[in-house]
Coordinates of C-alpha atoms in Angstrom, one line a residue:
M101 CA -7.5 54.5 18.6
P102 CA -4.1 54.9 20.5
H103 CA -1.9 58.0 19.8
T104 CA 1.5 57.3 18.2
L105 CA 4.6 59.3 18.3
N106 CA 5.5 59.4 14.6
S107 CA 7.6 62.6 14.3
P108 CA 11.2 63.1 15.4
D109 CA 10.1 66.3 17.3
K110 CA 7.4 64.4 19.3
M111 CA 9.9 61.6 20.0
K112 CA 12.5 64.2 21.3
G113 CA 9.7 65.7 23.5
F114 CA 8.8 62.4 24.9
W115 CA 12.3 61.4 25.9
F116 CA 12.8 64.8 27.4
L117 CA 9.8 64.4 29.4
L118 CA 10.9 61.1 30.7
A119 CA 14.3 62.5 31.5
L120 CA 12.6 65.2 33.7
V121 CA 10.6 62.6 35.4
A122 CA 13.5 60.4 36.2
V123 CA 15.5 63.5 37.5
A124 CA 12.6 64.5 39.5
K125 CA 12.3 60.9 41.1
A126 CA 16.1 60.3 41.6
E127 CA 17.3 59.9 45.2
K128 CA 19.6 62.7 46.2
S129 CA 23.2 61.5 46.7
F130 CA 25.4 62.8 49.4
T131 CA 28.5 61.3 48.0
G132 CA 31.5 63.3 49.1
D133 CA 29.4 65.6 51.5
Q134 CA 31.2 65.9 54.8
V135 CA 30.2 66.8 58.4
I136 CA 32.6 68.9 60.3
R137 CA 32.7 69.7 63.9
V138 CA 33.6 73.4 64.5
D139 CA 35.3 74.3 68.0
V140 CA 33.9 77.8 68.6
Q141 CA 36.3 79.7 70.8
S142 CA 35.1 83.2 71.0
E143 CA 32.0 85.5 70.7
E144 CA 33.2 86.8 67.5
Q145 CA 33.7 83.3 65.8
L146 CA 30.1 82.3 67.1
K147 CA 28.7 85.4 65.4
L148 CA 30.4 84.5 62.2
L149 CA 28.9 81.1 62.1
Q150 CA 25.4 82.7 63.1
I151 CA 25.6 84.9 60.1
L152 CA 26.4 81.9 57.9
E153 CA 23.5 79.8 59.1
S154 CA 21.0 82.8 58.9
E155 CA 22.1 83.8 55.4
G156 CA 22.2 80.1 54.0
K157 CA 25.6 80.7 52.4
W158 CA 27.1 77.4 50.8
N159 CA 23.9 75.4 51.3
L160 CA 25.2 74.6 54.8
D161 CA 23.1 72.2 57.0
F162 CA 23.8 72.8 60.7
W163 CA 23.2 69.9 62.9
L164 CA 24.3 71.4 66.1
H165 CA 23.7 75.1 65.8
P166 CA 25.8 78.1 66.9
V167 CA 24.4 79.0 70.2
S168 CA 27.3 79.1 72.7
T169 CA 31.0 79.2 72.8
E170 CA 30.7 76.3 75.3
L171 CA 29.2 74.0 72.8
P172 CA 30.5 72.5 69.4
V173 CA 28.9 73.4 66.0
D174 CA 28.4 70.4 63.7
V175 CA 27.7 71.2 59.9
L176 CA 26.9 69.1 56.9
V177 CA 29.0 70.6 54.1
P178 CA 28.2 69.8 50.3
H179 CA 31.2 68.5 48.7
T180 CA 30.9 71.3 46.2
H181 CA 31.6 73.9 48.8
L182 CA 34.0 72.0 51.0
T183 CA 37.3 73.9 49.8
A184 CA 35.5 77.3 50.2
V185 CA 34.1 76.5 53.7
K186 CA 37.4 75.2 55.0
E187 CA 39.3 78.2 53.7
Y188 CA 36.7 80.4 55.3
L189 CA 37.2 78.8 58.7
Q190 CA 41.0 78.8 58.5
A191 CA 41.0 82.5 57.4
H192 CA 39.1 83.2 60.7
N193 CA 41.3 80.8 62.8
I194 CA 38.3 78.8 63.5
P195 CA 39.4 75.2 64.4
F196 CA 37.5 72.3 62.9
T197 CA 37.7 68.6 62.6
V198 CA 36.1 66.3 59.9
M199 CA 33.5 64.0 61.8
I200 CA 32.0 62.1 58.6
D201 CA 34.2 61.9 55.6
N202 CA 31.6 60.7 53.3
L203 CA 27.9 61.0 54.4
Q204 CA 26.6 58.8 51.6
E205 CA 28.6 55.7 53.0
L206 CA 26.8 55.9 56.2
L207 CA 23.4 56.4 54.5
D208 CA 24.2 53.2 52.4
Q209 CA 24.8 51.2 55.6
E210 CA 21.5 52.3 57.1
K211 CA 19.6 51.4 54.0
A212 CA 21.2 47.9 53.9
E213 CA 20.3 47.5 57.6
M214 CA 16.6 48.5 56.8
K215 CA 16.4 46.1 54.0
E216 CA 17.6 43.2 56.3
N217 CA 15.0 44.3 59.0
H218 CA 12.3 44.3 56.4
L219 CA 13.1 40.8 55.2
R220 CA 13.4 39.5 58.9
E221 CA 10.0 41.2 59.6
R222 CA 8.3 39.6 56.6
S223 CA 9.5 36.2 57.6
T224 CA 8.4 36.5 61.1
R225 CA 5.2 38.4 60.5
S226 CA 5.7 40.5 63.5
F227 CA 6.2 44.3 64.0
N228 CA 9.8 45.3 64.6
F229 CA 9.9 48.0 67.1
G230 CA 13.6 48.3 66.7
A231 CA 13.5 49.3 62.9
Y232 CA 12.6 52.2 60.9
H233 CA 9.3 52.1 59.0
R234 CA 7.6 54.0 56.1
L235 CA 4.7 56.2 56.8
E236 CA 2.2 53.7 55.5
T237 CA 3.4 50.9 57.8
I238 CA 3.4 53.3 60.7
Y239 CA -0.2 54.1 59.9
S240 CA -1.2 50.6 59.3
W241 CA 0.3 49.5 62.6
M242 CA -1.6 52.3 64.3
D243 CA -5.0 50.8 63.1
T244 CA -3.9 47.5 64.5
F245 CA -2.7 49.0 67.7
V246 CA -5.8 50.9 68.4
A247 CA -7.8 47.6 67.8
Q248 CA -5.8 45.7 70.3
H249 CA -6.1 48.5 72.9
S250 CA -9.5 50.0 72.3
N251 CA -10.2 50.2 76.1
L252 CA -7.3 52.8 76.3
V253 CA -6.3 54.2 72.9
T254 CA -8.2 56.0 70.1
K255 CA -7.0 57.5 67.0
L256 CA -7.6 61.2 66.2
D257 CA -7.5 62.7 62.6
I258 CA -6.4 66.3 63.2
G259 CA -6.2 67.4 59.6
R260 CA -4.3 67.0 56.3
S261 CA -0.8 68.0 55.5
Y262 CA 0.4 70.2 52.7
E263 CA 0.4 67.3 50.4
N264 CA -2.9 66.1 51.6
R265 CA -1.8 63.2 54.0
P266 CA -3.7 62.6 57.3
M267 CA -2.2 63.5 60.5
Y268 CA -3.0 61.1 63.3
V269 CA -2.9 61.6 67.1
L270 CA -3.0 58.6 69.3
K271 CA -5.0 59.6 72.4
F272 CA -4.4 57.5 75.7
S273 CA -7.3 58.0 78.2
T274 CA -9.2 55.9 80.7
G275 CA -12.2 58.3 80.5
G276 CA -13.6 61.7 80.9
T277 CA -13.5 64.7 78.5
K278 CA -10.7 67.5 78.4
R279 CA -8.9 66.1 81.3
P280 CA -5.4 67.5 82.3
A281 CA -3.4 66.2 79.3
I282 CA 0.1 65.9 78.1
W283 CA 1.2 66.4 74.5
I284 CA 4.0 64.6 72.8
D285 CA 5.0 65.4 69.2
L286 CA 7.7 63.4 67.4
G287 CA 9.3 63.6 63.8
I288 CA 8.6 67.5 63.3
H289 CA 12.1 67.4 61.7
S290 CA 11.3 64.5 59.3
R291 CA 14.8 63.3 58.8
E292 CA 15.2 62.3 62.6
W293 CA 14.0 59.0 62.0
V294 CA 14.8 57.7 65.7
S295 CA 12.2 60.1 66.9
Q296 CA 9.3 58.7 64.9
A297 CA 10.5 55.1 65.9
T298 CA 10.8 56.2 69.5
G299 CA 7.1 57.3 69.2
V300 CA 6.0 54.0 68.1
W301 CA 7.9 52.1 70.8
T302 CA 6.6 54.4 73.5
A303 CA 3.2 54.1 72.5
N304 CA 3.3 50.4 72.7
K305 CA 5.1 50.6 75.9
I306 CA 2.3 52.9 77.4
A307 CA -0.3 50.5 76.3
T308 CA 1.3 47.4 77.7
D309 CA 2.4 48.7 80.8
Y310 CA -0.9 50.3 81.8
G311 CA -2.2 48.1 84.8
T312 CA 1.1 46.8 85.9
D313 CA 3.3 49.8 86.2
A314 CA 2.1 51.8 89.3
S315 CA 3.4 55.3 88.1
L316 CA 2.2 55.0 84.7
T317 CA -1.2 53.6 85.8
S318 CA -1.6 56.4 88.3
L319 CA -0.9 58.9 85.7
L320 CA -3.4 57.8 83.1
N321 CA -6.0 57.4 85.8
T322 CA -5.9 61.2 86.2
M323 CA -4.4 62.6 82.9
D324 CA -4.7 61.8 79.1
I325 CA -1.7 61.6 76.8
Y326 CA -1.9 62.9 73.3
M327 CA 0.8 61.6 71.0
L328 CA 1.5 62.7 67.4
I329 CA 4.0 60.1 66.1
V330 CA 4.7 61.8 62.8
A331 CA 4.3 65.5 62.9
N332 CA 5.7 66.1 59.4
P333 CA 4.3 63.3 57.2
D334 CA 5.2 64.9 53.7
G335 CA 8.7 65.3 54.7
Y336 CA 9.0 61.9 56.1
V337 CA 7.8 60.3 52.9
V338 CA 10.5 62.2 51.1
T339 CA 13.3 61.1 53.5
H340 CA 12.3 57.5 52.4
T341 CA 12.1 58.2 48.6
N342 CA 14.1 61.2 47.4
N343 CA 16.2 62.8 50.2
R344 CA 17.2 61.2 53.3
M345 CA 18.3 64.4 54.8
W346 CA 15.0 66.3 54.1
R347 CA 14.1 68.1 57.3
K348 CA 11.3 70.8 56.4
T349 CA 7.8 70.8 55.3
R350 CA 7.0 70.7 51.6
S351 CA 5.1 73.8 51.0
K352 CA 6.1 76.3 48.0
N353 CA 8.1 79.5 48.9
S354 CA 7.0 82.4 46.8
G355 CA 9.8 83.6 44.5
Y356 CA 12.0 80.7 45.4
A357 CA 12.5 77.1 43.9
C358 CA 13.4 75.7 47.2
L359 CA 10.7 74.1 49.1
G360 CA 9.5 74.0 52.7
V361 CA 9.7 75.7 56.2
D362 CA 11.3 74.6 59.4
P363 CA 8.0 73.5 61.3
N364 CA 9.8 73.6 64.6
R365 CA 10.5 77.5 64.0
N366 CA 6.9 78.2 62.7
W367 CA 5.2 78.4 66.0
N368 CA 4.1 81.7 67.5
A369 CA 6.6 81.7 70.3
G370 CA 9.7 83.9 69.9
F371 CA 8.8 83.8 65.9
G372 CA 11.6 84.7 63.9
G373 CA 14.0 85.0 66.9
P374 CA 17.6 83.7 67.4
G375 CA 18.3 80.3 65.6
A376 CA 15.7 80.8 62.9
S377 CA 16.3 82.2 59.4
S378 CA 14.4 84.5 57.1
Y379 CA 16.0 82.8 53.9
P380 CA 13.5 80.4 52.4
C381 CA 16.2 78.1 51.2
S382 CA 17.8 77.8 54.8
E383 CA 17.2 74.6 56.7
S384 CA 16.0 76.8 59.7
Y385 CA 13.5 79.1 57.5
H386 CA 10.8 80.0 59.9
G387 CA 8.2 80.7 57.2
P388 CA 6.5 83.8 56.1
S389 CA 4.4 84.1 59.4
A390 CA 3.7 82.1 62.5
H391 CA 1.7 79.2 61.8
S392 CA 1.8 79.4 58.1
E393 CA 2.4 75.8 57.8
I394 CA -0.7 73.6 58.0
E395 CA 1.1 70.9 59.9
V396 CA 1.8 73.2 62.8
K397 CA -1.6 74.9 62.5
N398 CA -3.2 71.4 62.9
M399 CA -1.4 71.0 66.1
V400 CA -2.2 74.4 67.2
N401 CA -5.9 74.1 66.7
L402 CA -6.1 70.7 68.7
I403 CA -4.1 72.0 71.6
Q404 CA -6.1 75.3 71.6
S405 CA -9.5 73.7 71.4
H406 CA -8.7 71.3 74.2
G407 CA -7.5 74.0 76.4
N408 CA -6.2 71.8 79.3
F409 CA -2.7 70.6 78.4
K410 CA -0.3 70.7 81.3
S411 CA 3.0 69.5 79.5
F412 CA 4.3 69.8 76.1
I413 CA 7.1 67.6 74.8
S414 CA 8.5 67.7 71.6
V415 CA 11.2 64.6 70.8
H416 CA 14.1 65.3 68.5
S417 CA 17.2 63.4 67.6
Y418 CA 21.1 64.2 67.8
S419 CA 23.0 66.2 70.4
Q420 CA 21.7 64.2 73.6
L421 CA 20.2 67.3 75.0
L422 CA 17.3 67.8 77.5
M423 CA 16.0 71.2 76.7
Y424 CA 13.5 73.2 78.6
P425 CA 11.9 76.7 78.0
Y426 CA 12.7 79.1 76.6
G427 CA 14.6 78.5 73.3
Y428 CA 14.4 82.0 72.2
T429 CA 15.4 84.0 75.2
C430 CA 17.9 83.8 78.1
R431 CA 15.0 84.8 80.5
G432 CA 14.1 81.8 82.9
A433 CA 10.8 80.2 82.6
P434 CA 8.2 80.3 85.4
H435 CA 9.0 77.8 88.2
Q436 CA 12.4 77.1 86.4
A437 CA 14.2 75.9 89.6
E438 CA 11.4 73.4 90.4
L439 CA 11.4 72.2 86.7
V440 CA 15.3 71.6 86.8
R441 CA 15.3 70.0 90.1
N442 CA 12.3 67.5 89.2
V443 CA 14.0 66.6 86.0
A444 CA 17.3 66.0 87.7
L445 CA 15.8 63.7 90.1
K446 CA 14.2 61.6 87.3

């Protein structure tokens, strides 16, 4: 016999529960939020911005981090803190300009373009490599892709995410075991959609060009390529459902309501150094310890068990930078001159 809500108190509780569910599932709005570009002119100003980032004050989201007086700093500022932030910068004579007046307008445009691309894709029944896809679509494409190129590509399940989603690596190999290999991960910051899309496009390019492109063919005849297209699957799902700007993992932080760790700052390489925050609500929170995040640990386990990776590449979006080791110290990497010269020639 079905249960009925036959009392005012039960009805109130029922509607309250529905309201909580609706709030939990509501998509975060960025109406009125602005992105400002700060022109850092002194080491003192740089230090002030670094303190703001590490302390997590005003819920600022740094898109370009304060690392040098020679580079600008781009910051997403919630509309609730715009006045306070601008007054703070003016009080310290730090010049700034507004780059994006209302972030939500850009996100609405992006959503409309995605809807149009989805309709076009359904009508043509072909995979659109120029569009942003949800996680389930990318994973479904992987299965089709591997089946089409089974002589070259295999799909490896390297473990589960915090929310129990699979993490898949595409392995490109012409044979042999534990050959010298190249590692490529994409989307470790989940909101950087162009990185995951780049991974899908690049994987297809590798498979279709093998045998016709001399350089690529020579490379794959001697080395393997391991590609993790969605390195932060939980965060990626959130960016498509609840919060377009979600960047971190989804793990719980003891004593705090805010979730997640910046997985790019969770590695045991200069852990907790410059550019990382110890404040759990910061977008750059490094986590309670190195490799605390299961997503990072899954990658580490594969890389260490393989033992013969010769190159490690992590693809991000924004700022148009080609970065090389080290990110946590000014000390030069081994063979740095050769590295820079070869990159410049390419």
